[in-house]
PDB file of C-alpha atoms in Angstrom:
ATOM      1  CA  UNK A   1      -7.703  68.620 -56.322  1.00  0.00           C
ATOM      2  CA  UNK A   2      -9.697  71.584 -57.720  1.00  0.00           C
ATOM      3  CA  UNK A   3     -12.904  70.710 -59.586  1.00  0.00           C
ATOM      4  CA  UNK A   4     -11.671  72.498 -62.705  1.00  0.00           C
ATOM      5  CA  UNK A   5      -8.698  70.149 -62.903  1.00  0.00           C
ATOM      6  CA  UNK A   6     -10.927  67.093 -62.451  1.00  0.00           C
ATOM      7  CA  UNK A   7     -13.187  68.300 -65.248  1.00  0.00           C
ATOM      8  CA  UNK A   8     -10.228  68.865 -67.572  1.00  0.00           C
ATOM      9  CA  UNK A   9      -8.892  65.391 -66.820  1.00  0.00           C
ATOM     10  CA  UNK A  10     -12.326  63.928 -67.524  1.00  0.00           C
ATOM     11  CA  UNK A  11     -12.502  65.805 -70.824  1.00  0.00           C
ATOM     12  CA  UNK A  12      -8.983  64.734 -71.811  1.00  0.00           C
ATOM     13  CA  UNK A  13      -9.778  61.105 -71.073  1.00  0.00           C
ATOM     14  CA  UNK A  14     -13.086  61.361 -72.933  1.00  0.00           C
ATOM     15  CA  UNK A  15     -11.345  62.840 -75.976  1.00  0.00           C
ATOM     16  CA  UNK A  16      -8.621  60.181 -75.880  1.00  0.00           C
ATOM     17  CA  UNK A  17     -11.097  57.285 -75.776  1.00  0.00           C
ATOM     18  CA  UNK A  18     -13.469  58.814 -78.305  1.00  0.00           C
ATOM     19  CA  UNK A  19     -10.613  59.263 -80.786  1.00  0.00           C
ATOM     20  CA  UNK A  20      -9.966  55.518 -80.692  1.00  0.00           C
ATOM     21  CA  UNK A  21     -13.549  54.482 -81.419  1.00  0.00           C
ATOM     22  CA  UNK A  22     -14.305  53.928 -85.094  1.00  0.00           C
ATOM     23  CA  UNK A  23     -17.204  52.374 -87.000  1.00  0.00           C
ATOM     24  CA  UNK A  24     -17.074  50.873 -90.478  1.00  0.00           C
ATOM     25  CA  UNK A  25     -19.819  49.462 -92.668  1.00  0.00           C
ATOM     26  CA  UNK A  26     -19.013  45.916 -93.826  1.00  0.00           C
ATOM     27  CA  UNK A  27     -21.856  44.562 -95.946  1.00  0.00           C
ATOM     28  CA  UNK A  28     -24.900  44.530 -93.634  1.00  0.00           C
ATOM     29  CA  UNK A  29     -22.912  44.867 -90.411  1.00  0.00           C
ATOM     30  CA  UNK A  30     -21.265  47.725 -88.571  1.00  0.00           C
ATOM     31  CA  UNK A  31     -17.773  46.916 -87.261  1.00  0.00           C
ATOM     32  CA  UNK A  32     -17.058  48.941 -84.127  1.00  0.00           C
ATOM     33  CA  UNK A  33     -13.443  49.274 -82.986  1.00  0.00           C
ATOM     34  CA  UNK A  34     -13.265  49.905 -79.243  1.00  0.00           C
ATOM     35  CA  UNK A  35     -10.318  51.292 -77.235  1.00  0.00           C
ATOM     36  CA  UNK A  36      -9.698  47.992 -75.434  1.00  0.00           C
ATOM     37  CA  UNK A  37      -6.087  46.973 -76.071  1.00  0.00           C
ATOM     38  CA  UNK A  38      -5.501  43.230 -75.717  1.00  0.00           C
ATOM     39  CA  UNK A  39      -2.347  41.532 -74.456  1.00  0.00           C
ATOM     40  CA  UNK A  40      -1.378  40.864 -78.101  1.00  0.00           C
ATOM     41  CA  UNK A  41      -1.643  44.596 -78.795  1.00  0.00           C
ATOM     42  CA  UNK A  42      -4.906  44.649 -80.762  1.00  0.00           C
ATOM     43  CA  UNK A  43      -7.873  46.930 -80.385  1.00  0.00           C
ATOM     44  CA  UNK A  44     -11.054  44.886 -80.149  1.00  0.00           C
ATOM     45  CA  UNK A  45     -13.575  44.802 -82.999  1.00  0.00           C
ATOM     46  CA  UNK A  46     -17.257  44.228 -82.274  1.00  0.00           C
ATOM     47  CA  UNK A  47     -19.737  43.357 -85.028  1.00  0.00           C
ATOM     48  CA  UNK A  48     -23.274  44.746 -84.922  1.00  0.00           C
ATOM     49  CA  UNK A  49     -25.745  43.076 -87.281  1.00  0.00           C
ATOM     50  CA  UNK A  50     -29.411  44.078 -87.669  1.00  0.00           C
ATOM     51  CA  UNK A  51     -31.788  41.175 -87.137  1.00  0.00           C
ATOM     52  CA  UNK A  52     -35.153  43.007 -87.050  1.00  0.00           C
ATOM     53  CA  UNK A  53     -36.473  46.542 -87.142  1.00  0.00           C
ATOM     54  CA  UNK A  54     -35.217  47.311 -83.632  1.00  0.00           C
ATOM     55  CA  UNK A  55     -33.101  44.289 -82.733  1.00  0.00           C
ATOM     56  CA  UNK A  56     -29.393  43.596 -83.260  1.00  0.00           C
ATOM     57  CA  UNK A  57     -26.949  40.700 -82.899  1.00  0.00           C
ATOM     58  CA  UNK A  58     -23.668  41.858 -81.354  1.00  0.00           C
ATOM     59  CA  UNK A  59     -20.581  39.606 -81.392  1.00  0.00           C
ATOM     60  CA  UNK A  60     -16.787  39.475 -81.784  1.00  0.00           C
ATOM     61  CA  UNK A  61     -16.907  37.121 -84.818  1.00  0.00           C
ATOM     62  CA  UNK A  62     -14.791  34.593 -82.929  1.00  0.00           C
ATOM     63  CA  UNK A  63     -11.704  36.800 -83.212  1.00  0.00           C
ATOM     64  CA  UNK A  64     -10.537  36.153 -79.657  1.00  0.00           C
ATOM     65  CA  UNK A  65     -10.659  32.373 -80.114  1.00  0.00           C
ATOM     66  CA  UNK A  66      -8.995  32.497 -83.531  1.00  0.00           C
ATOM     67  CA  UNK A  67      -6.197  34.753 -82.304  1.00  0.00           C
ATOM     68  CA  UNK A  68      -5.553  32.479 -79.325  1.00  0.00           C
ATOM     69  CA  UNK A  69      -5.371  29.382 -81.496  1.00  0.00           C
ATOM     70  CA  UNK A  70      -3.071  31.097 -83.979  1.00  0.00           C
ATOM     71  CA  UNK A  71      -0.812  31.960 -81.040  1.00  0.00           C
ATOM     72  CA  UNK A  72      -0.655  28.300 -80.009  1.00  0.00           C
ATOM     73  CA  UNK A  73      -3.225  28.303 -77.178  1.00  0.00           C
ATOM     74  CA  UNK A  74      -5.532  25.270 -77.249  1.00  0.00           C
ATOM     75  CA  UNK A  75      -9.198  25.991 -76.575  1.00  0.00           C
ATOM     76  CA  UNK A  76      -9.938  23.134 -74.190  1.00  0.00           C
ATOM     77  CA  UNK A  77     -13.239  22.534 -72.373  1.00  0.00           C
ATOM     78  CA  UNK A  78     -11.808  24.230 -69.275  1.00  0.00           C
ATOM     79  CA  UNK A  79     -10.921  27.341 -71.313  1.00  0.00           C
ATOM     80  CA  UNK A  80     -14.403  27.394 -72.819  1.00  0.00           C
ATOM     81  CA  UNK A  81     -15.960  27.131 -69.357  1.00  0.00           C
ATOM     82  CA  UNK A  82     -13.862  30.100 -68.283  1.00  0.00           C
ATOM     83  CA  UNK A  83     -15.093  32.083 -71.286  1.00  0.00           C
ATOM     84  CA  UNK A  84     -18.681  31.203 -70.379  1.00  0.00           C
ATOM     85  CA  UNK A  85     -18.109  32.457 -66.831  1.00  0.00           C
ATOM     86  CA  UNK A  86     -16.567  35.704 -68.074  1.00  0.00           C
ATOM     87  CA  UNK A  87     -19.476  36.253 -70.449  1.00  0.00           C
ATOM     88  CA  UNK A  88     -21.990  35.533 -67.688  1.00  0.00           C
ATOM     89  CA  UNK A  89     -20.406  38.180 -65.459  1.00  0.00           C
ATOM     90  CA  UNK A  90     -21.059  40.755 -68.169  1.00  0.00           C
ATOM     91  CA  UNK A  91     -24.581  39.548 -68.909  1.00  0.00           C
ATOM     92  CA  UNK A  92     -23.854  38.114 -72.344  1.00  0.00           C
ATOM     93  CA  UNK A  93     -23.164  34.602 -73.691  1.00  0.00           C
ATOM     94  CA  UNK A  94     -20.315  32.597 -75.181  1.00  0.00           C
ATOM     95  CA  UNK A  95     -21.232  30.020 -77.816  1.00  0.00           C
ATOM     96  CA  UNK A  96     -20.100  28.955 -81.297  1.00  0.00           C
ATOM     97  CA  UNK A  97     -16.615  30.313 -80.454  1.00  0.00           C
ATOM     98  CA  UNK A  98     -18.010  33.838 -80.081  1.00  0.00           C
ATOM     99  CA  UNK A  99     -18.892  36.282 -77.355  1.00  0.00           C
ATOM    100  CA  UNK A 100     -22.324  37.523 -78.319  1.00  0.00           C
ATOM    101  CA  UNK A 101     -25.483  39.251 -77.212  1.00  0.00           C
ATOM    102  CA  UNK A 102     -28.786  40.488 -78.589  1.00  0.00           C
ATOM    103  CA  UNK A 103     -30.202  43.904 -77.885  1.00  0.00           C
ATOM    104  CA  UNK A 104     -32.648  46.530 -78.999  1.00  0.00           C
ATOM    105  CA  UNK A 105     -31.253  49.853 -80.148  1.00  0.00           C
ATOM    106  CA  UNK A 106     -31.466  51.504 -76.736  1.00  0.00           C
ATOM    107  CA  UNK A 107     -29.309  48.735 -75.207  1.00  0.00           C
ATOM    108  CA  UNK A 108     -26.931  48.313 -78.123  1.00  0.00           C
ATOM    109  CA  UNK A 109     -24.042  50.429 -76.790  1.00  0.00           C
ATOM    110  CA  UNK A 110     -23.954  48.677 -73.407  1.00  0.00           C
ATOM    111  CA  UNK A 111     -23.976  45.225 -74.998  1.00  0.00           C
ATOM    112  CA  UNK A 112     -21.284  46.183 -77.525  1.00  0.00           C
ATOM    113  CA  UNK A 113     -19.166  47.354 -74.587  1.00  0.00           C
ATOM    114  CA  UNK A 114     -19.738  44.033 -72.778  1.00  0.00           C
ATOM    115  CA  UNK A 115     -18.872  41.917 -75.844  1.00  0.00           C
ATOM    116  CA  UNK A 116     -15.729  43.961 -76.463  1.00  0.00           C
ATOM    117  CA  UNK A 117     -14.618  43.702 -72.847  1.00  0.00           C
ATOM    118  CA  UNK A 118     -15.082  39.904 -72.800  1.00  0.00           C
ATOM    119  CA  UNK A 119     -13.225  39.510 -76.097  1.00  0.00           C
ATOM    120  CA  UNK A 120     -10.311  41.513 -74.682  1.00  0.00           C
ATOM    121  CA  UNK A 121     -10.270  39.609 -71.377  1.00  0.00           C
ATOM    122  CA  UNK A 122     -10.197  36.273 -73.208  1.00  0.00           C
ATOM    123  CA  UNK A 123      -6.771  37.105 -74.622  1.00  0.00           C
ATOM    124  CA  UNK A 124      -5.292  36.886 -71.116  1.00  0.00           C
ATOM    125  CA  UNK A 125      -5.042  33.144 -71.908  1.00  0.00           C
ATOM    126  CA  UNK A 126      -1.855  34.065 -73.772  1.00  0.00           C
ATOM    127  CA  UNK A 127      -0.162  35.102 -70.518  1.00  0.00           C
ATOM    128  CA  UNK A 128       1.442  32.175 -68.729  1.00  0.00           C
ATOM    129  CA  UNK A 129      -0.749  29.577 -70.433  1.00  0.00           C
ATOM    130  CA  UNK A 130      -0.200  26.243 -68.699  1.00  0.00           C
ATOM    131  CA  UNK A 131      -1.756  23.072 -70.148  1.00  0.00           C
ATOM    132  CA  UNK A 132      -4.283  21.445 -67.849  1.00  0.00           C
ATOM    133  CA  UNK A 133      -4.645  17.716 -67.344  1.00  0.00           C
ATOM    134  CA  UNK A 134      -7.269  17.268 -70.040  1.00  0.00           C
ATOM    135  CA  UNK A 135      -4.898  18.727 -72.666  1.00  0.00           C
ATOM    136  CA  UNK A 136      -1.911  16.573 -71.892  1.00  0.00           C
ATOM    137  CA  UNK A 137      -2.534  12.892 -72.689  1.00  0.00           C
ATOM    138  CA  UNK A 138      -2.368  12.914 -76.496  1.00  0.00           C
ATOM    139  CA  UNK A 139       0.515  15.390 -76.625  1.00  0.00           C
ATOM    140  CA  UNK A 140       2.490  13.446 -74.032  1.00  0.00           C
ATOM    141  CA  UNK A 141       1.665  10.115 -75.644  1.00  0.00           C
ATOM    142  CA  UNK A 142       2.652  11.238 -79.134  1.00  0.00           C
ATOM    143  CA  UNK A 143       5.810  12.873 -77.848  1.00  0.00           C
ATOM    144  CA  UNK A 144       6.905   9.558 -76.417  1.00  0.00           C
ATOM    145  CA  UNK A 145       6.073   7.695 -79.643  1.00  0.00           C
ATOM    146  CA  UNK A 146       7.828  10.265 -81.828  1.00  0.00           C
ATOM    147  CA  UNK A 147      10.984  10.133 -79.722  1.00  0.00           C
ATOM    148  CA  UNK A 148      10.861   6.357 -79.936  1.00  0.00           C
ATOM    149  CA  UNK A 149      10.624   6.539 -83.741  1.00  0.00           C
ATOM    150  CA  UNK A 150      13.237   9.274 -83.961  1.00  0.00           C
ATOM    151  CA  UNK A 151      16.058   7.364 -82.286  1.00  0.00           C
ATOM    152  CA  UNK A 152      18.975   7.457 -84.734  1.00  0.00           C
ATOM    153  CA  UNK A 153      16.565   8.779 -87.399  1.00  0.00           C
ATOM    154  CA  UNK A 154      15.629  12.350 -86.551  1.00  0.00           C
ATOM    155  CA  UNK A 155      15.865  15.101 -83.983  1.00  0.00           C
ATOM    156  CA  UNK A 156      12.500  15.714 -82.262  1.00  0.00           C
ATOM    157  CA  UNK A 157      11.608  19.291 -81.258  1.00  0.00           C
ATOM    158  CA  UNK A 158       8.434  20.358 -79.436  1.00  0.00           C
ATOM    159  CA  UNK A 159       6.296  23.502 -79.713  1.00  0.00           C
ATOM    160  CA  UNK A 160       8.222  24.905 -82.654  1.00  0.00           C
ATOM    161  CA  UNK A 161       7.403  28.509 -83.594  1.00  0.00           C
ATOM    162  CA  UNK A 162       7.382  29.354 -87.302  1.00  0.00           C
ATOM    163  CA  UNK A 163       6.685  32.774 -88.819  1.00  0.00           C
ATOM    164  CA  UNK A 164       4.153  32.765 -91.637  1.00  0.00           C
ATOM    165  CA  UNK A 165       3.405  35.615 -94.001  1.00  0.00           C
ATOM    166  CA  UNK A 166       0.584  36.877 -91.780  1.00  0.00           C
ATOM    167  CA  UNK A 167       0.863  35.089 -88.428  1.00  0.00           C
ATOM    168  CA  UNK A 168       3.199  33.253 -86.106  1.00  0.00           C
ATOM    169  CA  UNK A 169       2.364  29.543 -86.033  1.00  0.00           C
ATOM    170  CA  UNK A 170       3.148  26.694 -83.662  1.00  0.00           C
ATOM    171  CA  UNK A 171       3.801  23.051 -84.533  1.00  0.00           C
ATOM    172  CA  UNK A 172       3.380  20.538 -81.716  1.00  0.00           C
ATOM    173  CA  UNK A 173       6.411  18.622 -82.981  1.00  0.00           C
ATOM    174  CA  UNK A 174       8.982  18.952 -85.744  1.00  0.00           C
ATOM    175  CA  UNK A 175      11.130  15.977 -86.742  1.00  0.00           C
ATOM    176  CA  UNK A 176      14.407  16.834 -88.452  1.00  0.00           C
ATOM    177  CA  UNK A 177      15.933  13.809 -90.204  1.00  0.00           C
ATOM    178  CA  UNK A 178      19.581  13.684 -91.239  1.00  0.00           C
ATOM    179  CA  UNK A 179      18.502  13.939 -94.863  1.00  0.00           C
ATOM    180  CA  UNK A 180      15.418  15.440 -96.442  1.00  0.00           C
ATOM    181  CA  UNK A 181      12.891  18.029 -95.334  1.00  0.00           C
ATOM    182  CA  UNK A 182      11.683  18.338 -91.723  1.00  0.00           C
ATOM    183  CA  UNK A 183       8.362  16.719 -90.823  1.00  0.00           C
ATOM    184  CA  UNK A 184       5.878  18.803 -88.853  1.00  0.00           C
ATOM    185  CA  UNK A 185       3.249  17.219 -86.619  1.00  0.00           C
ATOM    186  CA  UNK A 186       0.079  19.134 -85.722  1.00  0.00           C
ATOM    187  CA  UNK A 187      -2.394  17.736 -83.193  1.00  0.00           C
ATOM    188  CA  UNK A 188      -5.867  18.972 -84.113  1.00  0.00           C
ATOM    189  CA  UNK A 189      -8.396  19.111 -81.277  1.00  0.00           C
ATOM    190  CA  UNK A 190     -12.071  19.502 -82.302  1.00  0.00           C
ATOM    191  CA  UNK A 191     -13.000  21.139 -78.985  1.00  0.00           C
ATOM    192  CA  UNK A 192     -14.318  24.262 -80.703  1.00  0.00           C
ATOM    193  CA  UNK A 193     -15.541  22.294 -83.734  1.00  0.00           C
ATOM    194  CA  UNK A 194     -13.762  19.923 -86.131  1.00  0.00           C
ATOM    195  CA  UNK A 195     -14.480  22.126 -89.133  1.00  0.00           C
ATOM    196  CA  UNK A 196     -12.916  25.137 -87.406  1.00  0.00           C
ATOM    197  CA  UNK A 197      -9.866  23.068 -86.456  1.00  0.00           C
ATOM    198  CA  UNK A 198      -9.532  21.880 -90.059  1.00  0.00           C
ATOM    199  CA  UNK A 199      -9.860  25.389 -91.459  1.00  0.00           C
ATOM    200  CA  UNK A 200      -7.210  26.700 -89.076  1.00  0.00           C
ATOM    201  CA  UNK A 201      -4.865  23.904 -90.162  1.00  0.00           C
ATOM    202  CA  UNK A 202      -5.525  24.828 -93.782  1.00  0.00           C
ATOM    203  CA  UNK A 203      -4.829  28.491 -93.085  1.00  0.00           C
ATOM    204  CA  UNK A 204      -1.564  27.628 -91.331  1.00  0.00           C
ATOM    205  CA  UNK A 205      -0.463  25.548 -94.322  1.00  0.00           C
ATOM    206  CA  UNK A 206      -1.304  28.310 -96.788  1.00  0.00           C
ATOM    207  CA  UNK A 207       0.237  31.044 -94.662  1.00  0.00           C
ATOM    208  CA  UNK A 208       3.567  29.175 -94.679  1.00  0.00           C
ATOM    209  CA  UNK A 209       3.716  29.173 -98.489  1.00  0.00           C
ATOM    210  CA  UNK A 210       6.812  30.994 -99.767  1.00  0.00           C
ATOM    211  CA  UNK A 211       8.518  30.665 -96.363  1.00  0.00           C
ATOM    212  CA  UNK A 212      11.388  28.389 -95.387  1.00  0.00           C
ATOM    213  CA  UNK A 213       8.837  25.933 -93.971  1.00  0.00           C
ATOM    214  CA  UNK A 214       6.753  25.598 -97.136  1.00  0.00           C
ATOM    215  CA  UNK A 215       8.325  22.263 -98.127  1.00  0.00           C
ATOM    216  CA  UNK A 216       8.114  20.644 -94.709  1.00  0.00           C
ATOM    217  CA  UNK A 217       6.169  17.410 -94.772  1.00  0.00           C
ATOM    218  CA  UNK A 218       2.952  17.787 -92.767  1.00  0.00           C
ATOM    219  CA  UNK A 219       1.392  15.194 -90.472  1.00  0.00           C
ATOM    220  CA  UNK A 220      -2.009  15.993 -88.982  1.00  0.00           C
ATOM    221  CA  UNK A 221      -3.294  14.047 -85.976  1.00  0.00           C
ATOM    222  CA  UNK A 222      -7.070  14.238 -85.585  1.00  0.00           C
ATOM    223  CA  UNK A 223      -7.919  13.894 -81.904  1.00  0.00           C
ATOM    224  CA  UNK A 224     -11.366  12.493 -81.039  1.00  0.00           C
ATOM    225  CA  UNK A 225     -11.660  10.978 -84.507  1.00  0.00           C
ATOM    226  CA  UNK A 226     -15.365  10.259 -84.047  1.00  0.00           C
ATOM    227  CA  UNK A 227     -16.079  14.024 -83.915  1.00  0.00           C
ATOM    228  CA  UNK A 228     -14.672  14.715 -87.389  1.00  0.00           C
ATOM    229  CA  UNK A 229     -17.089  15.204 -90.259  1.00  0.00           C
ATOM    230  CA  UNK A 230     -16.246  14.193 -93.820  1.00  0.00           C
ATOM    231  CA  UNK A 231     -15.918  17.850 -94.815  1.00  0.00           C
ATOM    232  CA  UNK A 232     -13.503  18.603 -91.970  1.00  0.00           C
ATOM    233  CA  UNK A 233     -11.469  15.459 -92.687  1.00  0.00           C
ATOM    234  CA  UNK A 234     -11.340  16.325 -96.389  1.00  0.00           C
ATOM    235  CA  UNK A 235      -9.839  19.751 -95.647  1.00  0.00           C
ATOM    236  CA  UNK A 236      -7.144  18.210 -93.472  1.00  0.00           C
ATOM    237  CA  UNK A 237      -6.307  15.626 -96.140  1.00  0.00           C
ATOM    238  CA  UNK A 238      -5.918  18.433 -98.679  1.00  0.00           C
ATOM    239  CA  UNK A 239      -3.145  20.119 -96.698  1.00  0.00           C
ATOM    240  CA  UNK A 240      -1.404  17.167 -95.011  1.00  0.00           C
ATOM    241  CA  UNK A 241       0.806  14.468 -96.475  1.00  0.00           C
ATOM    242  CA  UNK A 242      -0.331  12.085 -93.727  1.00  0.00           C
ATOM    243  CA  UNK A 243      -3.422  12.070 -91.505  1.00  0.00           C
ATOM    244  CA  UNK A 244      -3.671   9.956 -88.357  1.00  0.00           C
ATOM    245  CA  UNK A 245      -7.004   9.633 -86.574  1.00  0.00           C
ATOM    246  CA  UNK A 246      -7.085   8.846 -82.862  1.00  0.00           C
ATOM    247  CA  UNK A 247     -10.519   8.017 -81.364  1.00  0.00           C
ATOM    248  CA  UNK A 248     -11.384   9.155 -77.833  1.00  0.00           C
ATOM    249  CA  UNK A 249     -10.028   6.889 -75.145  1.00  0.00           C
ATOM    250  CA  UNK A 250      -7.784   5.012 -77.572  1.00  0.00           C
ATOM    251  CA  UNK A 251      -3.966   5.152 -77.632  1.00  0.00           C
ATOM    252  CA  UNK A 252      -2.188   6.302 -80.773  1.00  0.00           C
ATOM    253  CA  UNK A 253      -1.045   3.369 -82.893  1.00  0.00           C
ATOM    254  CA  UNK A 254       2.775   3.318 -82.984  1.00  0.00           C
ATOM    255  CA  UNK A 255       2.914   0.998 -85.986  1.00  0.00           C
ATOM    256  CA  UNK A 256       0.643   3.270 -88.004  1.00  0.00           C
ATOM    257  CA  UNK A 257       2.583   6.366 -86.948  1.00  0.00           C
ATOM    258  CA  UNK A 258       5.946   4.728 -87.652  1.00  0.00           C
ATOM    259  CA  UNK A 259       4.837   3.538 -91.079  1.00  0.00           C
ATOM    260  CA  UNK A 260       3.638   7.000 -92.111  1.00  0.00           C
ATOM    261  CA  UNK A 261       6.799   8.685 -90.845  1.00  0.00           C
ATOM    262  CA  UNK A 262       9.014   6.147 -92.608  1.00  0.00           C
ATOM    263  CA  UNK A 263       7.235   6.952 -95.881  1.00  0.00           C
ATOM    264  CA  UNK A 264       7.644  10.697 -95.430  1.00  0.00           C
ATOM    265  CA  UNK A 265      11.300  10.433 -94.396  1.00  0.00           C
ATOM    266  CA  UNK A 266      12.223   8.110 -97.292  1.00  0.00           C
TER     267      UNK A 266
END
């Protein structure tokens, strides 16, 4: 291929990518939108915050993790280890639910590129996500207990998708009794932090206001009960009609679950 054609292709590609890069000032940070399209059709945002005269913190503000959770993907320890490995390959870190790096001004662009690339790659979890062994026990256990309770009382559906005003949400289980409103069951894992799990549950509840699911009764199951702070537990109690806490290594209590469901279905 003639060199002139190669140069024109290079220029066309450069112009195309450059047109998709934008920078906005948000308080003290610069939000850089990069031309990395994720599997959920987003362009990645990277946040650049000054920390000293010539030093910056660069991160994705946890957007990859939040988007995955809102799409029904659980951030298990194995998923977090994968994120850490991805970040390590690009010379950055993954912690506090964020891909992040620190850099002086002369290394800022390269680190912003690395953070953006990792944030985009993380969204591949949405493609063919298959629960691993460490995710399954509580879901499987509760499914069995709910079906046991629901005999002749309610239809039990799993992984129910509901459209909110802003996002699509997933309920682990929805019980539909013969009379009365459906009862949703959300299993909250504190893998990425109990407070974050509680806040996401609160957002889901608020986002379903003024939708057909707004009057559903809500049951929240707090996995690893010992990891939940009072603040996180208080948020969950605000948005749920029933809260069931299950400590690590302990089976869910059928009598407790049955009693709560009987009250909500009455």
